[in-house]
Amino acid sequence: MAQRYVRVLTNDGQIHYGLLQVDRQVRALDAPPWLEGQPIDLELTPDSYQILAPCYPSKVIAVGKNYANHASEMGTPVPQEPLLFLKPPTSVIASEGAIQYPVQTERVDYEGELALVIGDRCLNCTSTEAHTKIWGYTIANDVTARDLQKKDGQWTRAKGFDTFCPLGPWIVREINSSARLQTFLNDDPNPVQSAQIDEMVFSPDVLVSYISQVMTLLPGDVVLTGTPEGVGAMKIGDRVRVAIEGIGHLDNFVIDRESPIVKEIEAS
Ligand code: MG
């Protein structure tokens, strides 16, 4: 099994980066692993922590329509250049976290995506240089209020709600280019999305290089690489799983904004 890099919150309120062991114990690190974090003399037992999103990005840069079959299902051509948008850091939640269904929308879609985690400051990089700046890979769900995306004409509101960027559960250093991405809803064993990540139009190296011509990427920043065809709506009460071979799976569920759980989250 590939080494899994996690970020956890302990029962006594400490946040640690760490290495997840097969027995679910976490060996704590003294810094994020992409900043040379080293193991310290602290082993966390499975009942003493909860998993957080595996990094804390200064920004999440996402790419629209980066799979030809998804561009086609949206009734648009594949863009000539990567189509970028931002999701705010406040949209990020961990695996097992609740996606809050906003009152302003009547159509909230899942979008399963491969996420890149940047390990090193990156500005004006060639794609060869960009490759060395990608520290690892994780899983994301680019949750989208589809009706607001169409209504607004740009995507800040549709993509930017709190909880609209489930991320994790952990980071791995390498991924097979032919790894399969699949999205599942509830108990249906048939995926609603299924594609190999090498079907993407612009590769991770090209995307990171392209973004770095615009803005400085910082360690811990996240790039979402686009979703394949099969996007669809989620309802309150649904469970959604995005799985990528060689990483694992990201599990979340959808709740009403008015739910008591939300009040609890906002109060904490
Ligand atoms: Mg997307």
Coordinates of C-alpha atoms and ligand atoms in Angstrom, one line a residue:
M1 CA 0.0 0.0 0.0
A2 CA 1.3 3.4 -0.9
Q3 CA 2.1 5.7 2.0
R4 CA -1.0 7.8 3.0
Y5 CA -0.4 11.3 4.3
V6 CA -3.2 12.7 6.5
R7 CA -4.1 15.7 8.5
V8 CA -6.0 15.1 11.7
L9 CA -7.7 16.8 14.6
T10 CA -7.1 15.2 18.0
N11 CA -9.7 14.9 20.7
D12 CA -7.9 17.5 22.6
G13 CA -8.0 20.0 19.7
Q14 CA -4.5 19.7 18.2
I15 CA -4.0 19.5 14.5
H16 CA -1.2 17.3 13.1
Y17 CA 0.0 16.2 9.8
G18 CA 0.9 12.5 9.9
L19 CA 1.4 9.1 8.3
L20 CA -1.6 6.8 8.4
Q21 CA -0.6 3.2 9.3
V22 CA -2.4 0.0 8.3
D23 CA -3.8 -0.3 11.8
R24 CA -5.2 3.2 11.5
Q25 CA -2.7 4.6 14.0
V26 CA -1.3 8.0 12.9
R27 CA 2.4 8.8 13.3
A28 CA 2.5 12.5 13.7
L29 CA 4.9 14.8 11.7
D30 CA 6.3 18.1 13.0
A31 CA 5.3 20.0 9.8
P32 CA 3.4 19.3 6.5
P33 CA 5.3 16.6 4.7
W34 CA 5.9 18.8 1.6
L35 CA 7.7 21.2 3.9
E36 CA 10.1 18.3 5.1
G37 CA 7.9 17.4 8.1
Q38 CA 9.6 14.6 10.1
P39 CA 8.0 12.0 12.3
I40 CA 7.9 12.9 16.0
D41 CA 7.5 10.7 19.0
L42 CA 3.7 10.7 18.9
E43 CA 1.4 7.9 17.8
L44 CA -2.3 8.7 17.7
T45 CA -4.7 5.8 18.2
P46 CA -7.8 5.5 15.9
D47 CA -10.2 6.7 18.6
S48 CA -8.1 9.8 19.4
Y49 CA -8.5 11.7 16.2
Q50 CA -10.7 12.6 13.3
I51 CA -9.5 13.0 9.7
L52 CA -9.4 16.5 8.3
A53 CA -9.0 17.5 4.7
P54 CA -5.3 16.5 4.0
C55 CA -4.1 20.0 3.4
Y56 CA -5.1 23.6 4.1
P57 CA -4.8 25.4 0.8
S58 CA -4.4 29.2 0.3
K59 CA -6.6 28.6 -2.8
V60 CA -8.2 25.9 -4.8
I61 CA -7.8 26.3 -8.5
A62 CA -10.2 24.3 -10.6
V63 CA -10.4 23.5 -14.3
G64 CA -13.7 23.4 -16.2
K65 CA -14.5 21.0 -19.1
N66 CA -11.2 19.1 -19.0
Y67 CA -12.8 15.8 -20.3
A68 CA -14.1 15.8 -23.8
N69 CA -17.2 13.7 -23.0
H70 CA -18.1 16.0 -20.1
A71 CA -17.8 19.2 -22.3
S72 CA -20.0 17.4 -24.8
E73 CA -22.7 16.5 -22.2
M74 CA -22.7 20.2 -21.2
G75 CA -23.4 21.1 -24.8
T76 CA -20.1 22.9 -25.3
P77 CA -16.8 22.3 -27.1
V78 CA -13.6 21.5 -25.3
P79 CA -11.9 24.8 -24.5
Q80 CA -8.8 25.7 -26.5
E81 CA -6.9 26.6 -23.3
P82 CA -7.6 25.4 -19.7
L83 CA -10.7 27.1 -18.3
L84 CA -9.8 28.2 -14.7
F85 CA -12.0 29.2 -11.8
L86 CA -11.4 29.4 -8.0
K87 CA -13.1 27.7 -5.1
P88 CA -12.5 29.5 -1.7
P89 CA -10.6 27.6 1.0
T90 CA -13.7 27.9 3.1
S91 CA -15.5 25.4 0.7
V92 CA -13.1 22.6 1.7
I93 CA -14.4 19.8 4.0
A94 CA -13.0 16.4 4.9
S95 CA -14.1 12.9 3.9
E96 CA -17.2 11.9 6.0
G97 CA -18.1 15.6 6.2
A98 CA -21.6 17.0 5.4
I99 CA -22.3 18.9 2.2
Q100 CA -24.8 21.6 3.1
Y101 CA -27.6 22.1 0.6
P102 CA -27.9 25.9 0.2
V103 CA -31.4 27.6 0.2
Q104 CA -30.5 29.6 -2.9
T105 CA -30.4 26.6 -5.3
E106 CA -32.6 23.8 -6.5
R107 CA -29.9 21.8 -8.3
V108 CA -26.7 20.6 -6.6
D109 CA -24.5 18.3 -8.6
Y110 CA -21.5 16.1 -7.7
E111 CA -18.3 16.3 -9.8
G112 CA -15.7 13.6 -9.0
E113 CA -12.2 14.8 -9.7
L114 CA -8.5 14.1 -9.3
A115 CA -6.9 16.7 -7.1
L116 CA -3.2 17.7 -7.2
V117 CA -1.5 19.0 -4.1
I118 CA 1.3 21.5 -4.7
G119 CA 4.5 21.0 -2.7
D120 CA 6.6 23.9 -3.7
R121 CA 6.2 27.5 -4.7
C122 CA 5.5 27.6 -8.4
L123 CA 5.5 30.7 -10.7
N124 CA 6.1 30.7 -14.4
C125 CA 7.0 27.0 -14.5
T126 CA 7.4 25.0 -17.6
S127 CA 5.4 21.8 -17.6
T128 CA 8.6 19.8 -16.9
E129 CA 9.3 22.1 -13.9
A130 CA 5.6 21.9 -12.9
H131 CA 5.8 18.1 -12.6
T132 CA 8.3 18.5 -9.8
K133 CA 6.0 20.9 -8.0
I134 CA 3.2 18.4 -7.7
W135 CA 3.8 16.8 -4.3
G136 CA 0.9 14.3 -4.4
Y137 CA -2.6 13.4 -5.3
T138 CA -5.9 13.2 -3.6
I139 CA -9.7 13.1 -4.4
A140 CA -12.1 16.0 -4.7
N141 CA -15.8 16.5 -5.3
D142 CA -16.3 19.8 -7.1
V143 CA -19.8 20.3 -5.8
T144 CA -21.8 22.7 -8.0
A145 CA -25.1 24.6 -7.8
R146 CA -25.9 24.0 -11.5
D147 CA -28.8 26.3 -11.7
L148 CA -26.8 29.2 -10.3
Q149 CA -23.9 28.4 -12.6
K150 CA -26.2 28.9 -15.6
K151 CA -28.0 31.9 -14.1
D152 CA -24.9 33.9 -13.0
G153 CA -22.8 33.4 -16.1
Q154 CA -19.7 33.1 -13.9
W155 CA -19.2 30.5 -11.3
T156 CA -18.2 32.1 -8.0
R157 CA -21.5 31.5 -6.2
A158 CA -22.3 28.2 -7.9
K159 CA -18.9 26.7 -6.9
G160 CA -18.1 28.6 -3.8
F161 CA -20.6 27.7 -1.1
D162 CA -19.2 26.5 2.3
T163 CA -18.8 22.6 2.1
F164 CA -18.7 22.6 -1.7
C165 CA -15.2 21.1 -1.9
P166 CA -14.9 17.7 -0.2
L167 CA -11.2 16.8 -0.3
G168 CA -9.3 13.7 0.8
P169 CA -9.2 11.4 2.7
W170 CA -5.4 11.4 2.3
I171 CA -2.6 12.2 -0.1
V172 CA -0.5 9.7 -2.0
R173 CA 2.8 10.6 -3.8
E174 CA 2.3 8.7 -7.0
I175 CA -0.6 7.7 -9.2
N176 CA -0.9 5.5 -12.3
S177 CA -1.8 7.6 -15.3
S178 CA -4.5 5.0 -16.3
A179 CA -6.1 5.0 -12.8
R180 CA -9.9 4.9 -12.9
L181 CA -12.1 7.6 -11.3
Q182 CA -15.6 6.5 -10.3
T183 CA -18.5 8.3 -8.6
F184 CA -21.2 6.4 -6.7
L185 CA -24.5 7.6 -5.2
N186 CA -26.0 5.8 -2.2
D187 CA -26.1 2.0 -2.5
D188 CA -26.1 1.8 -6.3
P189 CA -23.1 -0.5 -7.2
N190 CA -23.1 1.1 -10.7
P191 CA -21.0 4.2 -10.9
V192 CA -22.6 7.4 -12.2
Q193 CA -19.2 8.5 -13.4
S194 CA -16.4 6.3 -14.7
A195 CA -13.3 7.4 -16.6
Q196 CA -9.5 6.9 -16.7
I197 CA -7.7 10.0 -15.5
D198 CA -5.5 10.0 -18.7
E199 CA -8.7 10.9 -20.7
M200 CA -8.3 14.4 -19.4
V201 CA -7.6 17.0 -22.2
F202 CA -4.8 19.0 -20.4
S203 CA -2.5 16.9 -18.2
P204 CA -1.7 17.7 -14.6
D205 CA 1.8 19.1 -15.6
V206 CA 0.3 21.3 -18.3
L207 CA -2.4 22.6 -15.9
V208 CA 0.0 23.5 -13.2
S209 CA 2.3 25.2 -15.7
Y210 CA -0.6 27.1 -17.2
I211 CA -1.9 28.2 -13.8
S212 CA 1.6 29.3 -12.7
Q213 CA 1.7 31.8 -15.6
V214 CA -1.2 33.5 -13.9
M215 CA -0.7 33.2 -10.1
T216 CA 1.9 31.9 -7.7
L217 CA 1.0 28.5 -6.4
L218 CA 2.0 27.9 -2.8
P219 CA 2.8 24.7 -0.9
G220 CA -0.5 23.1 0.1
D221 CA -2.5 24.7 -2.7
V222 CA -4.9 22.4 -4.6
V223 CA -5.7 22.0 -8.3
L224 CA -8.9 20.2 -9.3
T225 CA -8.4 18.7 -12.7
G226 CA -11.9 18.5 -14.0
T227 CA -14.7 16.0 -14.1
P228 CA -15.6 13.3 -16.6
E229 CA -19.1 12.8 -18.0
G230 CA -22.0 11.6 -15.9
V231 CA -22.5 14.7 -13.6
G232 CA -25.9 14.7 -11.9
A233 CA -27.9 16.0 -9.0
M234 CA -27.8 15.1 -5.4
K235 CA -30.7 15.4 -2.9
I236 CA -30.7 16.0 0.8
G237 CA -30.0 12.7 2.5
D238 CA -27.9 11.3 -0.4
R239 CA -24.5 9.8 0.1
V240 CA -21.8 10.3 -2.5
R241 CA -18.5 8.5 -3.0
V242 CA -15.7 9.4 -5.3
A243 CA -13.2 6.6 -5.7
I244 CA -9.8 6.8 -7.5
E245 CA -7.7 3.6 -8.0
G246 CA -4.5 3.9 -6.1
I247 CA -5.8 6.5 -3.7
G248 CA -9.0 5.4 -2.0
H249 CA -12.4 6.9 -1.7
L250 CA -13.9 10.2 -0.5
D251 CA -17.3 9.8 1.2
N252 CA -19.7 12.6 2.0
F253 CA -23.4 13.1 2.6
V254 CA -25.9 15.9 1.8
I255 CA -27.8 17.7 4.5
D256 CA -30.3 20.5 4.8
R257 CA -28.8 23.9 5.6
E258 CA -31.4 24.2 8.4
S259 CA -30.3 20.8 9.9
P260 CA -29.3 20.8 13.6
I261 CA -25.9 19.4 12.5
V262 CA -25.2 22.7 10.7
K263 CA -26.0 24.7 13.8
E264 CA -23.6 22.5 15.7
I265 CA -20.8 23.0 13.1
E266 CA -21.4 26.7 13.0
A267 CA -21.2 26.9 16.8
S268 CA -18.0 25.0 17.1
Ligands
MG1 MG -15.4 20.5 -11.9

